[in-house]
Coordinates of C-alpha atoms in Angstrom, one line a residue:
M10 CA 35.8 106.0 93.8
S11 CA 36.0 101.8 92.8
D12 CA 34.6 99.3 95.2
A13 CA 37.3 97.9 96.6
A14 CA 38.3 101.3 97.9
S15 CA 34.2 102.1 99.2
S16 CA 33.1 100.8 102.2
V17 CA 29.3 98.8 102.0
S18 CA 27.0 97.8 104.3
I19 CA 24.7 94.8 104.0
V20 CA 21.7 96.3 105.5
T21 CA 18.7 93.2 106.3
Q22 CA 15.4 93.7 106.9
T23 CA 13.4 90.7 108.2
C24 CA 10.0 89.7 109.7
V25 CA 10.7 87.0 112.7
R26 CA 7.2 85.3 114.2
P27 CA 6.7 86.8 117.7
E28 CA 7.3 83.4 119.6
F29 CA 10.8 83.3 118.0
A30 CA 11.5 86.9 119.2
E31 CA 14.8 86.2 122.0
A32 CA 16.0 82.9 120.1
F33 CA 16.4 84.8 117.3
A34 CA 18.3 87.3 118.9
R35 CA 20.5 84.7 119.6
W36 CA 20.5 83.1 116.5
Q37 CA 22.2 86.6 115.9
G38 CA 24.3 86.7 118.4
E39 CA 25.9 83.8 117.4
T40 CA 25.7 84.4 113.7
S41 CA 27.9 87.7 115.0
Q42 CA 30.6 85.6 115.9
V43 CA 30.7 83.5 112.7
I44 CA 30.9 86.8 110.0
S45 CA 33.5 88.0 112.7
G46 CA 36.2 85.7 111.2
F47 CA 35.2 87.0 107.5
P48 CA 38.1 89.5 105.5
G49 CA 36.8 93.0 105.1
F50 CA 34.0 92.6 107.8
I51 CA 34.1 96.0 110.1
E52 CA 31.2 95.7 112.5
Q53 CA 27.5 94.5 113.0
Q54 CA 24.3 96.3 114.1
L55 CA 21.0 94.7 115.2
M56 CA 18.0 97.1 116.1
P57 CA 14.9 95.1 116.9
P58 CA 11.0 95.8 115.8
H59 CA 9.3 98.8 116.9
P60 CA 6.1 99.1 115.8
P61 CA 3.9 99.9 114.7
L62 CA 6.5 102.0 112.2
Q63 CA 9.2 99.6 112.7
V64 CA 7.7 95.9 112.7
D65 CA 11.1 94.3 111.2
W66 CA 14.5 93.6 112.8
V67 CA 16.9 95.0 110.8
I68 CA 20.8 94.1 110.8
L69 CA 23.7 96.2 109.2
Q70 CA 26.6 94.7 108.2
R71 CA 29.7 97.0 107.4
F72 CA 32.1 95.5 105.3
A73 CA 35.8 97.1 104.1
S74 CA 34.3 96.7 100.2
L75 CA 32.0 95.0 97.9
D76 CA 33.8 91.9 97.6
D77 CA 34.3 91.3 100.8
A78 CA 30.4 91.9 101.0
K79 CA 29.5 89.8 98.2
R80 CA 32.4 87.0 99.5
W81 CA 29.6 87.1 102.9
L82 CA 26.4 86.7 101.4
G83 CA 27.6 83.9 98.6
S84 CA 29.1 81.9 101.5
S85 CA 28.3 78.4 102.6
E86 CA 28.7 79.6 106.3
R87 CA 26.0 82.2 106.1
Q88 CA 23.5 79.6 103.7
S89 CA 23.9 77.2 107.0
R90 CA 23.2 79.6 108.8
I91 CA 19.9 80.9 107.5
E92 CA 19.0 77.0 106.8
G93 CA 18.8 76.4 110.1
A94 CA 17.3 79.3 111.3
T95 CA 14.4 79.6 108.4
H96 CA 11.5 78.5 111.0
M97 CA 11.2 81.6 112.8
F98 CA 11.0 84.1 109.5
V99 CA 7.5 84.9 108.6
G100 CA 8.2 86.0 104.4
R101 CA 10.8 87.1 102.3
D102 CA 14.2 89.2 103.3
D103 CA 15.4 91.9 102.1
V104 CA 18.4 92.1 101.7
H105 CA 20.8 95.6 99.7
I106 CA 24.5 96.7 99.6
V107 CA 24.5 100.1 100.5
R108 CA 27.7 102.5 99.9
D109 CA 28.6 103.6 103.6
D110 CA 29.6 107.4 102.5
A111 CA 25.7 107.7 102.4
S112 CA 24.4 105.0 104.4
A113 CA 21.3 106.8 105.4
A114 CA 20.1 103.9 107.6
R115 CA 23.2 103.9 109.7
T116 CA 22.9 107.3 110.6
A117 CA 18.8 108.1 110.7
P118 CA 17.1 108.6 113.5
V119 CA 14.4 106.9 111.0
S120 CA 14.9 105.8 108.0
A121 CA 12.9 104.0 105.4
V122 CA 14.3 101.2 102.9
I123 CA 12.5 101.4 99.3
S124 CA 13.2 98.4 97.4
T125 CA 11.8 98.1 93.1
R126 CA 12.2 94.9 91.2
V127 CA 11.5 96.8 87.7
K128 CA 10.4 94.8 84.9
P129 CA 12.9 93.7 82.1
G130 CA 13.6 96.6 79.2
M131 CA 11.8 99.2 81.6
E132 CA 15.2 100.3 83.7
A133 CA 16.2 103.6 81.9
E134 CA 12.2 104.6 82.5
Y135 CA 12.6 103.9 85.7
R136 CA 16.1 105.7 86.0
K137 CA 13.8 108.9 84.8
W138 CA 11.0 108.0 87.5
E139 CA 13.5 108.2 90.0
Q140 CA 15.0 111.3 89.6
K141 CA 11.4 113.0 89.4
I142 CA 10.3 111.5 93.3
A143 CA 13.7 112.5 94.0
A144 CA 12.8 116.5 93.0
A145 CA 9.5 116.0 94.9
Q146 CA 10.9 113.9 97.8
S147 CA 13.4 117.2 98.7
K148 CA 11.1 119.7 99.8
A149 CA 9.2 117.3 102.3
V150 CA 9.4 118.4 105.8
G151 CA 12.4 116.3 108.0
L152 CA 14.3 115.1 105.2
Q153 CA 17.7 114.4 106.2
G154 CA 19.6 112.8 103.1
Y155 CA 18.5 110.5 100.5
R156 CA 20.3 107.9 98.7
F157 CA 19.9 105.3 95.6
E158 CA 21.4 102.5 94.4
P159 CA 20.9 100.5 91.5
A160 CA 20.7 96.9 91.1
V161 CA 23.7 95.3 91.3
P162 CA 23.4 91.9 88.4
G163 CA 24.0 88.7 90.3
V164 CA 24.2 90.4 93.9
Q165 CA 20.6 92.6 94.4
E166 CA 18.6 92.4 92.0
D167 CA 16.0 95.2 92.9
F168 CA 16.7 99.0 92.5
V169 CA 16.8 100.4 96.8
A170 CA 16.2 104.3 97.3
I171 CA 17.5 105.0 101.4
L172 CA 15.4 107.8 103.2
R173 CA 15.9 110.3 106.0
F174 CA 14.2 111.5 108.7
D175 CA 14.7 113.3 111.7
S176 CA 11.0 112.1 112.9
E177 CA 8.8 109.4 112.3
A178 CA 5.8 111.8 112.7
N179 CA 7.9 113.7 109.1
L180 CA 8.5 110.3 107.3
E181 CA 4.8 108.6 107.7
A182 CA 3.8 112.2 106.8
W183 CA 6.0 111.6 103.0
L184 CA 5.1 108.2 102.7
S185 CA 1.6 109.1 102.8
S186 CA 1.1 112.3 101.2
P187 CA -0.7 112.4 98.2
E188 CA 1.9 113.5 95.9
R189 CA 4.5 110.5 96.8
R190 CA 0.9 108.2 96.3
R191 CA 0.7 109.7 92.6
L192 CA 3.9 109.7 91.6
L193 CA 4.1 105.8 92.8
D194 CA 1.1 105.5 90.8
E195 CA 2.9 107.0 87.7
A196 CA 5.8 104.0 88.1
A197 CA 3.7 101.0 88.3
P198 CA 3.7 100.4 85.1
L199 CA 7.2 100.1 85.5
T200 CA 7.2 97.7 88.0
A201 CA 7.4 93.9 89.1
E202 CA 7.3 94.4 93.2
F203 CA 7.8 97.0 95.3
H204 CA 8.3 96.7 99.3
T205 CA 8.9 99.5 102.2
R206 CA 10.5 98.8 105.5
V207 CA 11.2 101.5 107.9
A208 CA 14.1 101.4 110.5
E209 CA 14.8 103.0 113.8
N210 CA 18.9 103.7 114.7
G211 CA 21.1 104.7 117.5
F212 CA 20.0 105.6 121.3
E213 CA 16.3 107.0 120.3
Q214 CA 14.2 103.8 120.5
W215 CA 15.5 104.2 124.7
F216 CA 14.5 108.1 124.6
R217 CA 10.9 107.4 122.8
D218 CA 8.2 107.8 125.8
A219 CA 10.7 111.3 127.5
T220 CA 10.4 112.7 123.6
P221 CA 6.6 114.2 122.3
R222 CA 5.3 112.5 119.4
G223 CA 6.1 114.1 116.0
A224 CA 8.9 116.3 117.4
P225 CA 13.2 115.2 116.4
P226 CA 14.5 112.9 118.6
P227 CA 16.9 114.7 121.6
A228 CA 20.4 116.0 120.8
A229 CA 22.8 113.1 120.6
W230 CA 25.0 115.0 123.1
K231 CA 22.2 115.0 126.3
M232 CA 21.0 110.9 124.9
N233 CA 24.8 109.8 125.2
M234 CA 25.3 111.7 128.8
I235 CA 22.4 110.1 130.1
V236 CA 23.2 106.5 128.8
L237 CA 26.3 107.4 130.4
L238 CA 25.3 108.3 133.7
T239 CA 23.3 104.7 134.1
L240 CA 25.5 102.5 132.3
Y241 CA 28.6 103.6 134.7
P242 CA 27.0 102.7 137.8
V243 CA 25.8 99.4 136.2
V244 CA 28.7 98.3 134.6
F245 CA 31.5 99.4 138.0
L246 CA 28.8 97.6 140.1
W247 CA 29.1 94.3 138.3
S248 CA 32.4 94.0 138.1
L249 CA 33.4 94.4 142.0
L250 CA 30.4 92.7 142.8
V251 CA 30.3 89.7 140.7
G252 CA 32.2 89.9 137.6
T253 CA 35.1 89.8 139.8
P254 CA 34.4 87.9 143.0
I255 CA 32.1 85.1 141.0
L256 CA 32.9 84.7 137.5
T257 CA 36.5 85.2 137.4
G258 CA 37.2 84.2 140.8
T259 CA 34.9 81.5 142.4
L260 CA 33.4 80.1 139.0
N261 CA 37.1 81.1 137.3
L262 CA 35.7 81.9 133.8
S263 CA 38.0 82.9 131.0
F264 CA 38.0 87.0 130.9
P265 CA 36.2 87.2 127.5
I266 CA 33.1 84.9 128.6
A267 CA 33.0 86.4 131.8
L268 CA 33.2 90.1 130.1
F269 CA 30.7 89.1 127.2
I270 CA 28.5 87.8 130.1
G271 CA 29.0 91.3 131.8
N272 CA 28.0 93.3 128.5
A273 CA 25.1 91.6 128.2
F274 CA 23.4 92.0 131.6
S275 CA 24.9 95.9 131.5
V276 CA 22.5 96.1 128.0
I277 CA 19.6 94.5 129.4
L278 CA 19.8 96.5 132.6
T279 CA 20.5 100.2 130.7
S280 CA 17.5 99.7 128.3
H281 CA 15.5 99.5 131.5
L282 CA 17.2 102.4 133.3
V283 CA 17.8 105.3 130.6
P284 CA 14.1 105.0 129.8
W285 CA 13.0 105.6 134.0
S286 CA 16.0 108.3 133.6
A287 CA 14.8 110.4 130.5
K288 CA 11.6 110.3 131.3
R289 CA 13.0 112.1 134.6
L290 CA 14.9 114.8 132.6
S291 CA 12.5 115.2 129.6
W292 CA 12.2 119.1 130.7
W293 CA 16.5 118.8 129.7
L294 CA 16.1 116.8 126.6
T295 CA 13.0 118.4 125.2
P296 CA 13.4 122.1 126.6
P297 CA 10.9 125.3 125.3
K298 CA 13.1 127.3 122.7
A299 CA 12.7 130.1 125.2
G300 CA 15.8 129.7 127.8
R301 CA 16.5 126.9 125.7
T302 CA 20.3 127.2 126.2
L303 CA 20.0 127.9 129.9
V304 CA 18.2 125.0 130.6
D305 CA 20.5 123.2 128.5
L306 CA 23.7 124.1 130.8
R307 CA 21.3 123.4 133.8
G308 CA 21.1 120.0 133.1
A309 CA 24.7 119.1 132.0
T310 CA 25.7 120.6 135.3
L311 CA 23.4 118.2 137.0
L312 CA 24.5 115.3 135.0
V313 CA 28.4 115.9 135.6
A314 CA 28.2 116.3 139.5
S315 CA 26.0 113.2 139.1
Y316 CA 29.3 111.5 137.4
T317 CA 31.7 112.9 139.9
I318 CA 29.8 111.7 143.1
M319 CA 29.6 108.7 141.4
I320 CA 33.4 108.6 141.4
L321 CA 34.0 109.9 144.6
V322 CA 31.9 107.3 146.1
F323 CA 32.9 104.7 144.3
W324 CA 36.3 104.9 144.6
K325 CA 35.9 105.1 148.7
G326 CA 34.3 102.4 148.7
S327 CA 36.8 100.5 146.1

């Protein structure tokens, strides 16, 4: 498949000074408005740090083709944005391009992005070594996928490996395993620089406190149902009490601006309501194997009933 026919993602991992966390989030939001106008741009996703495992900000920018991604990376607009924010960063950024057909960092509960600078002339030997570690990690508990991307001259000087695991505990177990350390020692003469960054993804970050440590994240359909349970009343009440009468009425704001403010408020409030709800529904999110089907049915019925009640109440109240 040609580059033009394959969508790709730019995976950027950067360390931000703690005092600039809010400013960086705003800066990235402004950057998303700039990048949205670039040819081939599809979507952007921002994942904040979650220490101790993920200490970096992770930005995923998806493009329709490699050429589109390269145009953004080399654009004066991107350079201008970065130059205005260097005071917020600590150390170097890791910027990688991966093909979306197997982009582990976009779909995994937890992923490790490993970048390696190979010594000149050692590329062939490194590729042979990579096959050995790929075979070893294929036996690791909880591994969901593995992606290896060679260096792209002029765009990406590092070799990149992306590991996808079902939980933090299983990823940590492999990263710190004696077998992996032995293989890394074996590759040391071939490499000049080596970095490992970890990224969590999806709604899982909101369900951490409701999930036993080391256990896989709850089923996606359960997390989606809880997010909907909290998001629906927030959006409805905001629109009824603030959005329509105040923002578009009294203040006469345009619909796009009012919608953006409403979405920002909804995301912030939902990020607090979802963990609160998840703790109280932990019996349903992570039930024991015995009787799981019945528990799943009871929880789903409870949430569907809650949806129905809210719809009826809001219907009559509006």
